[in-house]
Amino acid sequence: GAVAETFRVIQGAVTEEYVRSTQGVFQFELSGDGGGTWYIDLKTKGGSAGFGKPPVTADVVMSMSSADFVKMFT
């Protein structure tokens, strides 16, 4: 779906430089199609993004519809 594809693109764009400069973990609680808990980890070495809870405690938790999430990142 659109949410999974957006996270696939985000994961491909994560670099050590982004991790070094951001040092944050973002958790998204998405409702609607493709919803659920997703995360972007820009704190842990190498960074990561995907479905489920982040590997470390989130610094920011955002709740929104999956449609709004996709709009925000495209």
XYZ file of C-alpha atoms in Angstrom:
74
model
C 0.000 0.000 0.000
C 0.884 3.683 -0.086
C 2.043 3.784 3.554
C 4.378 0.793 3.154
C 5.783 2.258 -0.078
C 6.386 5.620 1.633
C 8.315 3.901 4.440
C 10.291 1.875 1.863
C 11.392 5.140 0.230
C 12.205 6.700 3.616
C 14.301 3.657 4.610
C 16.227 3.962 1.339
C 16.946 7.636 2.028
C 18.239 7.195 5.600
C 21.961 7.938 5.820
C 24.483 8.069 8.653
C 24.563 11.848 8.143
C 20.789 12.134 8.752
C 21.149 9.983 11.866
C 24.070 12.066 13.153
C 22.333 15.392 12.552
C 18.798 14.436 13.666
C 19.228 12.143 16.687
C 15.492 11.523 16.974
C 13.023 8.663 16.853
C 9.580 9.319 15.384
C 6.623 7.004 15.953
C 3.490 7.297 13.821
C 0.103 5.989 14.955
C -1.764 5.830 11.652
C -5.475 5.218 11.174
C -7.141 4.042 7.975
C -5.785 2.028 5.069
C -2.275 0.738 5.833
C -2.513 2.107 9.362
C -0.976 0.852 12.563
C 2.238 1.742 14.351
C 5.192 2.751 12.156
C 8.499 4.436 12.967
C 11.524 6.309 11.652
C 14.627 5.834 13.814
C 17.206 8.552 13.190
C 19.055 7.929 16.453
C 20.288 4.322 16.453
C 23.413 3.556 14.386
C 22.519 3.311 10.721
C 18.928 4.382 11.287
C 15.863 2.434 10.237
C 12.208 2.785 9.348
C 9.321 0.378 9.228
C 6.247 -1.208 10.714
C 5.847 -1.720 14.459
C 7.293 -0.054 17.519
C 10.720 1.588 17.151
C 13.730 -0.305 18.567
C 14.188 2.441 21.192
C 11.721 4.786 22.908
C 10.274 7.378 20.534
C 11.096 11.054 21.060
C 7.988 12.123 19.130
C 4.687 10.279 18.629
C 2.334 11.545 15.930
C -1.230 10.357 15.372
C -2.842 10.947 11.993
C -4.670 9.257 9.152
C -2.588 7.194 6.767
C -3.780 9.472 3.919
C -2.417 12.563 5.727
C 0.878 10.767 6.437
C 1.353 9.944 2.748
C 0.510 13.564 1.788
C 3.013 14.880 4.356
C 5.874 12.802 2.887
C 5.127 13.213 -0.827
